Amino acid sequence: MPLNRRTFLGRSAAAGAGVAVAGSAAVPASAATGGGGAGRGRRRKRYSFTVLGTTDLHGNVFNWDYFTDKEFDDKAHNDVGLAKISTLVNQVREEKGRRNTLLIDAGDTIQGTQLSYYYAKVDPITAERGPVHPMAQAMNAIGYDAAALGNHEFNYGIPVLRKFEEQCRFPLLGANALDAKTLRPAFAPYSMHRLCTPHGRDVKVAVLGLTNPGIAIWDKQNVSGKMVFPGLEEQAAKWVPRLRSMGADVVIVSAHSGSSGTSSYGDQLPYVENAAGLVAEQVPGIDAILVGHAHTEIAEYFVTNKETGNQVVLSEPLKWGQRLTLFDFDLVWEKGRWTVEKVGAQVLNSNTVAEDPRITGLLGDEHKKVVAYVNQVIGTSTAAMSTAAAPWKDEPIIDLINHVQAETVRAALAGGEHAALPVLSQASCFSRTASIPAGEVTIKDAAGLYPFENTLEARLVTGAQLKEYLEFSARYYVQTPAGAPVDTSKLTNADGTPDYNYDAVHGLTYDIDIAKAAGSRIANLSFEGAPIDPAARFVLAVNNYRASGGGNFPHVAAAQQLWANSEEIRNTIIGWVQAKGTVDPAEFASVGWKLTRDGVPVF
């Protein structure tokens, strides 16, 4: 449904008043006022409650990896999925009392697995008489009270998000997701919850939802001209005083924003990407922040508010339903109101419990459909390929991604003014466990190479810009002197650089000298056997995340866009395999780059 004034006002009555709810049932905002007196007993009246939180669920309901078609497992033996979270939630509610708990989420819910992809693209929830999204079904059944919007909520476009919102029996919150024309909230900014105490006066708990301003660049094609996303600190400073004036005894922020104060897209927007810690520090009146987006685990982290000196507790449960945060609040009645006396946080590990059979049973049919879908055979491969060594070697499986991207861009530019320019391509190792087997190739094999819903673009760059781009990428490696032992488990991810922010560029040849300091590592950079001309022009096939500034790589975001595609790169790869029938590495694999130390190859 397009975002217009009627749908905006209809969906976002909360633009001025938020969403007032008691437990999981919506009530009019006017009915959310507390009542009853506390009496004058000598003993101070106290009340305790718990707020449970998840974040970055990314389409995980089952403890299942659709890219390997088997139970999820990692080195730490974590488990994933809402079915596991449901069991933990049930246990906490049993211990604390259902009426003394709230359950919230900090965003990135409907993208990330083939389960969520299937119901956005293959059997879309937006179709006439379409299905109910599995994440909506599971979260409704578990009894979520509110969820903040994540940036990946916008990946499939606003109509899919609006349909998901319609299917949820809890509000999706985004105080800084504004209608581009009216600058009013396009979603409910907050929800208000009443918890009944044994002392006559209810506790009013406000949940303020904040999302990531990076949406404006990462999903530009979906939100441009429709929504804008100002900074978290700015909007929190606007809404927290309002919530307090409305009688909120406790204010919790659910923020799809990490706590580090950093940004991965540099200065392209005047807002901080990971701003949760800054919100706690700069905006008075907040008691706790559920943190999301960064995919890290923070059990309990205190930030001192600069204005009040009060401590604000932050917690971020690990992604995909691997952890559940518990904020435990102790309140005391004084001076005619409830006051937070103490609040702490902890996380529970979902690998300690079994899946809730109520959730697995509810979505068993959907799970079976997706398993059948990902196991469809789309072609064959003449050789096995793996990403196991791709972070430090030029591997054929990454060449496959680059070959498909370059071929797609070359075909798109054919006959145009840029058709004669050489086409290069960038790709990252998104998963160190992806593989293409020898023999039959299925959708899950091809899709496993590209777990993100990125689309493809073509940007115009120069030889000099490519050199700087590669130098930036090469920061990924830990500086290792010549002659020193090389431990591949410690060689990569320098300064926390994730695998998806290391790019190999296909179509050039170059060495990366890891004995040298970052910024001076690229050597022997050549094109077609000759040193690259700094002034030469090239077409770079690049994903939309990188093209829009993701990772803060130099030049590409400002480079001229020659072409863009709306189809996911993952589907382009799947379609290429189907069209070819046979994947033969001999047709596309080459060693274009290698790691060296003082000119001597490392491997």
Coordinates of C-alpha atoms in Angstrom, one line a residue:
M1 CA 0.0 0.0 0.0
P2 CA 1.5 3.4 -0.9
L3 CA 2.3 5.8 1.9
N4 CA -0.2 8.6 1.6
R5 CA -1.9 10.9 4.1
R6 CA -4.9 8.6 4.6
T7 CA -2.8 5.4 5.3
F8 CA -0.3 7.4 7.3
L9 CA -3.0 8.8 9.6
G10 CA -4.9 5.5 9.7
R11 CA -1.8 3.4 10.6
S12 CA -0.2 6.0 12.8
A13 CA -2.8 7.5 15.1
A14 CA 0.2 7.2 17.4
A15 CA 1.9 10.1 15.6
G16 CA 0.6 12.3 18.3
A17 CA -0.5 9.9 21.0
G18 CA 1.6 6.7 20.6
V19 CA 0.0 3.3 21.2
A20 CA -1.4 2.7 24.7
V21 CA -1.6 -0.9 25.7
A22 CA -2.1 -2.9 28.8
G23 CA -0.3 -6.2 28.6
S24 CA -0.8 -7.2 25.0
A25 CA -4.2 -5.7 24.6
A26 CA -4.6 -2.2 23.1
V27 CA -6.6 0.4 25.1
P28 CA -7.4 4.0 24.4
A29 CA -4.7 6.5 25.3
S30 CA -7.2 8.2 27.7
A31 CA -7.6 5.0 29.6
A32 CA -3.9 4.6 30.2
T33 CA -3.9 6.9 33.2
G34 CA -3.0 5.3 36.6
G35 CA -5.5 5.3 39.4
G36 CA -5.8 4.6 43.1
G37 CA -4.0 5.8 46.1
A38 CA -1.2 4.2 48.0
G39 CA -2.3 4.9 51.5
R40 CA 0.0 6.0 54.3
G41 CA 1.5 2.8 55.6
R42 CA 4.7 2.9 57.4
R43 CA 6.4 0.3 55.2
R44 CA 7.4 1.6 51.8
K45 CA 5.4 0.0 49.0
R46 CA 7.5 -1.8 46.4
Y47 CA 6.9 -3.5 43.1
S48 CA 9.2 -5.5 40.8
F49 CA 8.7 -6.4 37.2
T50 CA 10.8 -7.7 34.3
V51 CA 11.1 -6.6 30.7
L52 CA 12.3 -9.3 28.3
G53 CA 14.0 -8.4 25.0
T54 CA 15.2 -9.8 21.7
T55 CA 16.8 -8.2 18.7
D56 CA 18.0 -9.0 15.2
L57 CA 15.9 -12.1 14.9
H58 CA 16.3 -12.0 11.1
G59 CA 13.6 -14.4 10.2
N60 CA 14.7 -17.2 12.6
V61 CA 11.8 -19.2 14.0
F62 CA 13.3 -22.7 14.1
N63 CA 16.7 -23.8 15.2
W64 CA 17.5 -24.5 11.6
D65 CA 20.0 -23.3 8.9
Y66 CA 18.2 -23.3 5.6
F67 CA 21.5 -22.7 3.7
T68 CA 22.8 -26.1 5.0
D69 CA 19.4 -27.7 5.5
K70 CA 20.2 -29.0 8.9
E71 CA 20.0 -27.9 12.6
F72 CA 21.9 -24.7 13.3
D73 CA 25.2 -25.0 15.0
D74 CA 28.3 -22.8 15.4
K75 CA 31.6 -23.1 17.2
A76 CA 30.1 -21.9 20.5
H77 CA 27.1 -24.3 20.0
N78 CA 24.6 -21.5 20.1
D79 CA 21.0 -22.2 19.1
V80 CA 18.7 -19.8 17.2
G81 CA 15.0 -19.1 16.7
L82 CA 11.8 -17.8 18.3
A83 CA 10.8 -21.4 19.2
K84 CA 13.7 -21.5 21.7
I85 CA 13.0 -17.9 22.8
S86 CA 9.4 -18.9 23.5
T87 CA 10.5 -21.5 26.0
L88 CA 12.7 -19.0 27.8
V89 CA 9.9 -16.5 27.9
N90 CA 7.5 -19.1 29.3
Q91 CA 10.0 -19.9 32.1
V92 CA 10.5 -16.3 33.0
R93 CA 6.7 -15.6 33.0
E94 CA 6.1 -18.6 35.2
E95 CA 8.7 -17.4 37.7
K96 CA 7.8 -13.7 37.7
G97 CA 4.1 -13.9 36.9
R98 CA 2.7 -13.1 33.5
R99 CA 1.3 -9.7 34.6
N100 CA 4.7 -8.6 35.8
T101 CA 6.5 -9.0 32.5
L102 CA 6.7 -7.2 29.1
L103 CA 8.3 -8.6 26.0
I104 CA 9.8 -6.3 23.4
D105 CA 12.1 -6.4 20.4
A106 CA 14.7 -4.1 18.9
G107 CA 14.2 -4.8 15.2
D108 CA 15.5 -6.6 12.1
T109 CA 12.7 -9.2 12.1
I110 CA 11.6 -10.0 8.6
Q111 CA 14.8 -10.5 6.7
G112 CA 17.7 -12.9 6.9
T113 CA 16.6 -16.5 6.4
Q114 CA 15.0 -18.4 3.5
L115 CA 11.9 -18.7 5.6
S116 CA 11.5 -14.9 5.7
Y117 CA 12.5 -14.5 2.1
Y118 CA 10.0 -17.1 0.9
Y119 CA 7.1 -15.2 2.4
A120 CA 8.3 -11.9 1.1
K121 CA 9.1 -13.0 -2.5
V122 CA 8.1 -16.6 -3.4
D123 CA 4.7 -16.7 -1.6
P124 CA 4.4 -13.1 -0.6
I125 CA 2.3 -11.9 2.3
T126 CA 1.2 -9.0 0.1
A127 CA -0.6 -11.2 -2.4
E128 CA -4.4 -11.2 -2.5
R129 CA -5.4 -13.7 0.2
G130 CA -1.7 -14.1 0.9
P131 CA -0.3 -15.9 4.0
V132 CA 0.4 -14.5 7.4
H133 CA 4.2 -13.9 7.8
P134 CA 5.8 -16.7 10.0
M135 CA 7.4 -14.0 12.1
A136 CA 4.1 -12.4 12.8
Q137 CA 2.5 -15.7 13.6
A138 CA 5.3 -16.7 16.0
M139 CA 5.6 -13.3 17.7
N140 CA 1.8 -13.0 18.1
A141 CA 1.7 -16.5 19.6
I142 CA 4.5 -15.7 22.1
G143 CA 2.8 -12.5 23.1
Y144 CA 5.2 -9.6 22.2
D145 CA 4.1 -6.3 23.5
A146 CA 6.1 -4.0 21.1
A147 CA 8.9 -4.1 18.6
A148 CA 11.1 -1.4 17.2
L149 CA 11.7 -1.1 13.4
G150 CA 15.1 -2.3 12.1
N151 CA 16.8 -1.2 9.0
H152 CA 16.2 -4.6 7.3
E153 CA 12.5 -4.2 7.8
F154 CA 12.6 -1.9 4.7
N155 CA 14.6 -4.4 2.4
Y156 CA 11.5 -5.7 0.7
G157 CA 9.8 -2.3 0.3
I158 CA 7.2 -0.4 2.3
P159 CA 4.2 -2.5 1.1
V160 CA 5.7 -5.7 2.6
L161 CA 6.5 -3.9 5.9
R162 CA 3.0 -2.4 6.1
K163 CA 1.4 -5.8 5.5
F164 CA 3.6 -7.3 8.2
E165 CA 2.6 -4.4 10.6
E166 CA -1.0 -5.2 9.8
Q167 CA -0.5 -8.8 10.7
C168 CA 1.2 -8.1 14.1
R169 CA -0.9 -7.9 17.2
F170 CA 1.6 -5.5 18.7
P171 CA 2.8 -2.1 17.5
L172 CA 5.9 -1.6 15.4
L173 CA 7.6 1.5 16.8
G174 CA 9.8 4.1 15.1
A175 CA 9.8 7.6 16.5
N176 CA 12.5 8.7 14.0
A177 CA 10.9 7.1 10.9
L178 CA 9.0 10.2 9.6
D179 CA 6.8 10.8 6.6
A180 CA 8.9 12.7 4.2
K181 CA 6.2 15.3 3.4
T182 CA 4.6 15.9 6.8
L183 CA 7.6 15.1 9.0
R184 CA 5.2 13.3 11.3
P185 CA 5.9 9.8 12.5
A186 CA 5.1 7.2 9.9
F187 CA 4.8 4.5 12.6
A188 CA 3.8 4.6 16.3
P189 CA 6.6 6.4 18.1
Y190 CA 5.9 4.6 21.4
S191 CA 3.6 2.3 23.3
M192 CA 2.4 2.7 26.8
H193 CA 1.8 -0.3 29.1
R194 CA 0.2 -0.6 32.5
L195 CA 1.3 -3.1 35.0
C196 CA -1.1 -3.8 37.9
T197 CA 0.5 -3.7 41.3
P198 CA -1.0 -4.9 44.6
H199 CA -0.9 -1.4 45.9
G200 CA -3.7 0.3 44.0
R201 CA -1.6 2.5 41.6
D202 CA -0.6 0.9 38.3
V203 CA 2.9 1.3 37.0
K204 CA 3.0 3.0 33.6
V205 CA 5.8 1.8 31.4
A206 CA 6.6 3.6 28.1
V207 CA 8.5 1.9 25.3
L208 CA 10.0 4.4 22.8
G209 CA 11.1 2.8 19.5
L210 CA 14.0 4.2 17.5
T211 CA 15.4 2.9 14.3
N212 CA 18.6 3.4 12.3
P213 CA 19.1 6.5 10.2
G214 CA 21.2 4.4 7.8
I215 CA 17.9 3.3 6.2
A216 CA 18.0 6.5 4.2
I217 CA 21.0 5.3 2.3
W218 CA 20.9 1.5 2.6
D219 CA 17.3 1.3 1.3
K220 CA 17.2 4.5 -0.7
Q221 CA 15.3 3.0 -3.5
N222 CA 12.5 1.9 -1.1
V223 CA 12.2 5.0 1.1
S224 CA 13.5 8.0 -0.9
G225 CA 10.8 10.6 -1.1
K226 CA 8.6 8.6 1.3
M227 CA 10.3 8.6 4.6
V228 CA 13.2 10.3 6.4
F229 CA 15.2 9.1 9.4
P230 CA 16.6 11.8 11.7
G231 CA 19.1 11.0 14.5
L232 CA 18.2 8.9 17.5
E233 CA 19.4 11.5 20.1
E234 CA 17.3 14.2 18.5
Q235 CA 14.1 12.2 18.5
A236 CA 14.7 10.7 22.0
A237 CA 15.1 14.2 23.4
K238 CA 11.8 15.1 21.8
W239 CA 9.8 12.1 23.0
V240 CA 11.2 11.2 26.4
P241 CA 9.9 14.4 28.2
R242 CA 6.5 13.9 26.6
L243 CA 6.3 10.3 27.9
R244 CA 7.2 11.5 31.4
S245 CA 4.6 14.3 31.2
M246 CA 2.1 11.7 30.2
G247 CA 2.7 9.9 33.5
A248 CA 5.3 7.3 32.5
D249 CA 6.9 5.9 35.6
V250 CA 9.4 4.0 33.6
V251 CA 10.8 4.8 30.2
I252 CA 12.5 2.1 28.1
V253 CA 14.0 2.7 24.7
S254 CA 14.1 -0.1 22.1
A255 CA 16.8 1.1 19.7
H256 CA 17.9 -0.6 16.5
S257 CA 21.3 1.0 17.0
G258 CA 24.5 -0.2 18.5
S259 CA 26.1 1.3 21.6
S260 CA 29.6 2.2 20.2
G261 CA 28.9 5.7 18.9
T262 CA 30.4 4.7 15.5
S263 CA 29.1 4.7 11.9
S264 CA 29.9 2.4 9.0
Y265 CA 29.0 5.0 6.4
G266 CA 31.3 7.8 7.4
D267 CA 30.0 11.4 7.0
Q268 CA 27.3 10.7 4.3
L269 CA 24.6 11.4 6.9
P270 CA 24.8 13.8 9.8
Y271 CA 23.6 11.1 12.2
V272 CA 25.4 8.4 14.2
E273 CA 24.6 4.8 13.2
N274 CA 25.4 3.2 16.6
A275 CA 23.9 5.8 18.9
A276 CA 22.3 3.9 21.8
G277 CA 25.1 4.9 24.2
L278 CA 24.9 8.5 23.1
V279 CA 21.1 8.5 23.7
A280 CA 21.7 7.2 27.3
E281 CA 24.4 9.8 27.9
Q282 CA 22.6 12.8 26.4
V283 CA 18.9 12.3 27.0
P284 CA 17.7 12.5 30.6
G285 CA 14.7 10.4 31.8
I286 CA 15.6 7.0 30.3
D287 CA 15.8 4.0 32.6
A288 CA 16.9 1.3 30.2
I289 CA 17.8 0.7 26.5
L290 CA 17.4 -2.5 24.6
V291 CA 20.1 -2.3 22.0
G292 CA 20.1 -3.9 18.5
H293 CA 21.7 -3.7 15.1
A294 CA 25.4 -4.5 16.1
H295 CA 25.0 -8.2 16.4
T296 CA 27.0 -8.3 19.6
E297 CA 26.2 -9.5 23.1
I298 CA 26.1 -7.0 25.9
A299 CA 24.6 -8.5 29.1
E300 CA 24.7 -5.3 31.1
Y301 CA 26.3 -2.0 30.5
F302 CA 25.8 1.2 32.4
V303 CA 26.0 4.7 31.0
T304 CA 25.9 7.8 33.1
N305 CA 23.6 10.5 31.9
K306 CA 25.5 13.8 31.7
E307 CA 22.6 16.0 32.8
T308 CA 21.2 14.0 35.7
G309 CA 24.1 11.8 36.8
N310 CA 21.7 8.8 36.8
Q311 CA 22.8 5.4 35.5
V312 CA 21.1 4.0 32.4
V313 CA 21.4 0.3 31.8
L314 CA 21.9 -1.1 28.3
S315 CA 21.6 -4.7 27.2
E316 CA 21.9 -6.3 23.7
P317 CA 21.0 -10.0 23.4
L318 CA 22.9 -11.9 20.7
K319 CA 21.3 -12.0 17.2
W320 CA 18.9 -14.6 15.7
G321 CA 17.3 -15.5 19.0
Q322 CA 20.5 -16.8 20.6
R323 CA 20.0 -14.8 23.7
L324 CA 17.1 -13.2 25.7
T325 CA 17.7 -10.0 27.7
L326 CA 16.0 -9.6 31.1
F327 CA 15.7 -6.1 32.6
D328 CA 14.7 -6.5 36.2
F329 CA 13.2 -3.3 37.7
D330 CA 12.6 -2.6 41.4
L331 CA 10.3 0.3 42.1
V332 CA 9.4 2.1 45.3
W333 CA 6.4 4.3 46.0
E334 CA 7.4 7.7 47.2
K335 CA 6.1 11.2 47.1
G336 CA 2.9 10.0 45.4
R337 CA 4.5 8.2 42.5
W338 CA 6.5 5.1 41.5
T339 CA 10.3 5.6 41.3
V340 CA 12.9 3.2 39.9
E341 CA 15.1 2.3 42.8
K342 CA 17.2 -0.3 41.0
V343 CA 17.4 -1.8 37.5
G344 CA 19.8 -4.5 36.2
A345 CA 20.1 -6.7 33.2
Q346 CA 21.2 -10.1 32.2
V347 CA 21.0 -12.4 29.2
L348 CA 19.7 -16.0 29.0
N349 CA 21.2 -18.5 26.5
S350 CA 18.6 -20.2 24.2
N351 CA 20.8 -23.3 23.9
T352 CA 19.8 -24.2 27.4
V353 CA 16.2 -25.1 26.5
A354 CA 14.2 -27.1 24.0
E355 CA 12.1 -25.5 21.3
D356 CA 8.5 -24.7 22.3
P357 CA 6.4 -27.3 20.5
R358 CA 3.5 -24.8 20.4
I359 CA 5.6 -22.6 18.0
T360 CA 7.2 -25.4 16.0
G361 CA 3.7 -27.0 15.5
L362 CA 2.2 -23.7 14.6
L363 CA 4.6 -23.1 11.7
G364 CA 5.5 -26.7 10.7
D365 CA 3.8 -26.4 7.3
E366 CA 5.6 -23.2 6.5
H367 CA 9.0 -24.8 7.5
K368 CA 8.4 -27.8 5.2
K369 CA 7.5 -25.6 2.2
V370 CA 10.7 -23.6 2.6
V371 CA 12.8 -26.8 3.0
A372 CA 11.3 -28.2 -0.2
Y373 CA 12.0 -24.9 -2.0
V374 CA 15.7 -24.6 -1.0
N375 CA 16.3 -28.2 -2.1
Q376 CA 15.2 -27.7 -5.7
V377 CA 18.0 -28.7 -8.1
I378 CA 19.0 -25.9 -10.4
G379 CA 22.1 -27.3 -12.1
T380 CA 25.3 -29.2 -11.7
S381 CA 28.9 -28.3 -10.9
T382 CA 32.0 -30.0 -12.3
A383 CA 34.0 -29.4 -9.1
A384 CA 33.4 -28.7 -5.4
M385 CA 34.0 -25.1 -4.2
S386 CA 34.2 -23.7 -0.7
T387 CA 34.6 -20.4 1.1
A388 CA 36.7 -21.9 3.9
A389 CA 39.9 -20.2 2.8
A390 CA 38.3 -17.3 0.9
P391 CA 39.1 -14.7 3.5
W392 CA 42.9 -15.1 2.7
K393 CA 42.9 -16.7 -0.7
D394 CA 41.4 -15.9 -4.1
E395 CA 39.0 -18.8 -4.3
P396 CA 36.9 -19.9 -7.3
I397 CA 33.6 -19.7 -5.3
I398 CA 34.1 -15.9 -4.9
D399 CA 35.1 -15.7 -8.5
L400 CA 31.8 -17.2 -9.3
I401 CA 29.9 -14.3 -7.6
N402 CA 32.1 -11.7 -9.4
H403 CA 31.8 -13.4 -12.8
V404 CA 28.0 -13.4 -12.6
Q405 CA 28.0 -9.8 -11.5
A406 CA 30.4 -8.6 -14.1
E407 CA 28.6 -10.5 -16.9
T408 CA 25.2 -9.1 -15.7
V409 CA 26.5 -5.5 -15.8
R410 CA 28.3 -6.0 -19.1
A411 CA 25.0 -7.2 -20.7
A412 CA 23.1 -4.3 -19.1
L413 CA 25.5 -1.7 -20.5
A414 CA 25.7 -3.3 -24.0
G415 CA 25.0 -0.8 -26.8
G416 CA 25.3 2.2 -24.5
E417 CA 27.9 4.9 -24.2
H418 CA 29.8 3.0 -21.5
A419 CA 29.7 -0.4 -23.3
A420 CA 33.4 -0.2 -24.2
L421 CA 34.7 0.3 -20.7
P422 CA 36.2 -2.7 -18.8
V423 CA 33.9 -4.1 -16.1
L424 CA 35.3 -5.1 -12.8
S425 CA 33.4 -6.6 -9.8
Q426 CA 33.6 -6.6 -6.0
A427 CA 32.5 -9.4 -3.7
S428 CA 33.0 -10.4 -0.1
C429 CA 33.1 -13.7 1.7
F430 CA 29.7 -13.5 3.5
S431 CA 29.9 -16.9 5.0
R432 CA 33.0 -19.1 5.7
T433 CA 30.8 -22.2 5.5
A434 CA 29.2 -21.7 2.1
S435 CA 30.0 -24.3 -0.6
I436 CA 29.0 -25.6 -4.0
P437 CA 29.2 -29.4 -4.2
A438 CA 30.5 -31.4 -7.1
G439 CA 27.3 -32.7 -8.8
E440 CA 23.8 -31.4 -8.2
V441 CA 23.5 -27.7 -7.2
T442 CA 20.4 -26.6 -5.3
I443 CA 18.9 -23.3 -4.5
K444 CA 20.3 -23.5 -1.0
D445 CA 23.8 -24.0 -2.4
A446 CA 23.6 -20.9 -4.6
A447 CA 21.7 -18.8 -2.1
G448 CA 24.3 -19.7 0.6
L449 CA 26.9 -17.7 -1.2
Y450 CA 24.8 -14.5 -0.8
P451 CA 22.7 -14.5 2.4
F452 CA 21.8 -10.8 2.1
E453 CA 19.1 -9.3 -0.1
N454 CA 21.6 -6.9 -1.8
T455 CA 21.0 -5.7 -5.4
L456 CA 23.5 -4.9 -8.1
E457 CA 24.7 -1.6 -9.4
A458 CA 27.3 -0.3 -11.8
R459 CA 29.5 2.7 -10.8
L460 CA 32.1 4.6 -12.8
V461 CA 35.5 4.7 -11.1
T462 CA 39.1 5.5 -12.0
G463 CA 42.3 3.5 -11.6
A464 CA 43.4 5.9 -8.8
Q465 CA 40.2 5.4 -7.0
L466 CA 40.4 1.7 -7.3
K467 CA 43.8 1.8 -5.7
E468 CA 42.5 3.7 -2.7
Y469 CA 39.4 1.4 -2.5
L470 CA 41.7 -1.7 -2.3
E471 CA 43.9 -0.1 0.3
F472 CA 40.9 0.6 2.4
S473 CA 39.7 -3.0 2.0
A474 CA 43.2 -4.4 2.9
R475 CA 42.8 -2.9 6.4
Y476 CA 41.1 -6.2 7.1
Y477 CA 44.4 -8.0 7.6
V478 CA 46.4 -7.9 10.8
Q479 CA 49.9 -6.6 10.1
T480 CA 52.2 -9.6 10.1
P481 CA 56.0 -9.2 9.8
A482 CA 58.0 -11.2 7.2
G483 CA 59.2 -14.4 8.8
A484 CA 56.7 -14.4 11.6
P485 CA 54.3 -17.4 11.9
V486 CA 51.0 -17.0 10.0
D487 CA 47.9 -18.1 12.0
T488 CA 44.9 -17.8 9.7
S489 CA 42.6 -17.7 12.8
K490 CA 44.3 -14.4 13.8
L491 CA 45.1 -13.0 10.4
T492 CA 41.8 -11.4 9.5
N493 CA 39.2 -9.0 11.0
A494 CA 41.7 -6.4 12.1
D495 CA 40.2 -3.8 14.3
G496 CA 36.9 -5.7 14.3
T497 CA 36.4 -5.4 10.5
P498 CA 33.8 -8.0 9.6
D499 CA 34.2 -10.4 6.7
Y500 CA 31.5 -8.6 4.7
N501 CA 33.6 -5.4 4.7
Y502 CA 36.5 -7.1 3.0
D503 CA 36.2 -6.8 -0.8
A504 CA 38.1 -8.7 -3.5
V505 CA 38.0 -6.9 -6.9
H506 CA 37.8 -9.2 -9.9
G507 CA 39.3 -8.2 -13.2
L508 CA 42.5 -6.8 -11.8
T509 CA 45.7 -8.4 -10.5
Y510 CA 47.3 -7.2 -7.3
D511 CA 49.3 -8.2 -4.2
I512 CA 48.4 -7.3 -0.6
D513 CA 51.6 -6.9 1.5
I514 CA 50.5 -7.7 5.0
A515 CA 53.9 -6.9 6.4
K516 CA 53.2 -3.3 5.7
A517 CA 51.0 -0.9 7.6
A518 CA 47.4 -0.5 6.5
G519 CA 47.1 2.1 3.8
S520 CA 50.3 1.1 1.9
R521 CA 49.7 -2.6 1.2
I522 CA 48.6 -2.8 -2.4
A523 CA 51.4 -3.6 -4.8
N524 CA 51.7 -4.6 -8.5
L525 CA 48.2 -3.4 -9.3
S526 CA 47.7 -4.2 -12.9
F527 CA 45.0 -4.5 -15.6
E528 CA 45.4 -6.9 -18.5
G529 CA 49.1 -7.4 -17.6
A530 CA 50.1 -3.7 -17.4
P531 CA 50.3 -1.3 -14.4
I532 CA 47.0 0.4 -13.9
D533 CA 46.6 3.9 -15.3
P534 CA 45.4 6.2 -12.5
A535 CA 43.3 8.1 -15.0
A536 CA 41.7 5.1 -16.7
R537 CA 38.0 4.6 -16.3
F538 CA 36.4 1.4 -15.2
V539 CA 32.9 0.1 -14.5
L540 CA 32.6 -1.5 -11.0
A541 CA 29.8 -4.0 -10.5
V542 CA 29.0 -3.4 -6.8
N543 CA 26.2 -4.3 -4.4
N544 CA 23.8 -1.6 -3.3
Y545 CA 25.0 -1.7 0.3
R546 CA 28.5 -0.8 -0.7
A547 CA 27.3 1.6 -3.4
S548 CA 25.2 3.5 -0.8
G549 CA 28.1 3.9 1.6
G550 CA 28.0 0.7 3.7
G551 CA 31.4 0.0 5.1
N552 CA 32.5 3.6 4.4
F553 CA 34.7 2.5 1.4
P554 CA 36.1 5.5 -0.5
H555 CA 34.8 6.9 -3.8
V556 CA 32.1 4.4 -4.7
A557 CA 29.2 6.1 -3.0
A558 CA 29.9 9.3 -4.8
A559 CA 30.7 7.7 -8.1
Q560 CA 28.4 8.1 -11.1
Q561 CA 25.7 5.4 -11.2
L562 CA 25.5 3.9 -14.7
W563 CA 22.9 1.2 -14.0
A564 CA 21.0 -0.4 -11.1
N565 CA 18.9 -3.5 -10.8
S566 CA 16.1 -4.3 -8.4
E567 CA 16.7 -8.1 -8.4
E568 CA 18.6 -9.6 -5.5
I569 CA 22.1 -10.7 -6.5
R570 CA 21.3 -14.0 -4.9
N571 CA 18.5 -14.5 -7.4
T572 CA 20.8 -13.4 -10.2
I573 CA 23.3 -16.1 -9.3
I574 CA 20.5 -18.7 -9.0
G575 CA 19.1 -17.7 -12.4
W576 CA 22.6 -17.8 -13.9
V577 CA 23.2 -21.4 -12.7
Q578 CA 19.8 -22.4 -14.1
A579 CA 20.5 -20.9 -17.5
K580 CA 24.0 -22.4 -17.7
G581 CA 23.0 -25.8 -16.4
T582 CA 26.6 -26.6 -15.6
V583 CA 29.0 -24.6 -13.3
D584 CA 32.6 -25.1 -14.5
P585 CA 35.2 -23.2 -12.5
A586 CA 37.6 -23.4 -15.5
E587 CA 35.3 -20.8 -17.2
F588 CA 35.7 -18.1 -14.5
A589 CA 38.2 -18.9 -11.8
S590 CA 41.6 -17.2 -11.7
V591 CA 44.1 -16.0 -9.1
G592 CA 43.8 -12.2 -9.3
W593 CA 45.1 -11.3 -5.9
K594 CA 47.3 -12.8 -3.2
L595 CA 48.8 -12.0 0.2
T596 CA 52.5 -11.3 0.3
R597 CA 55.2 -10.2 2.8
D598 CA 58.0 -8.2 1.3
G599 CA 57.0 -9.5 -2.1
V600 CA 57.0 -13.2 -1.0
P601 CA 53.6 -15.0 -1.3
V602 CA 52.1 -16.0 2.1
F603 CA 50.3 -19.0 0.7

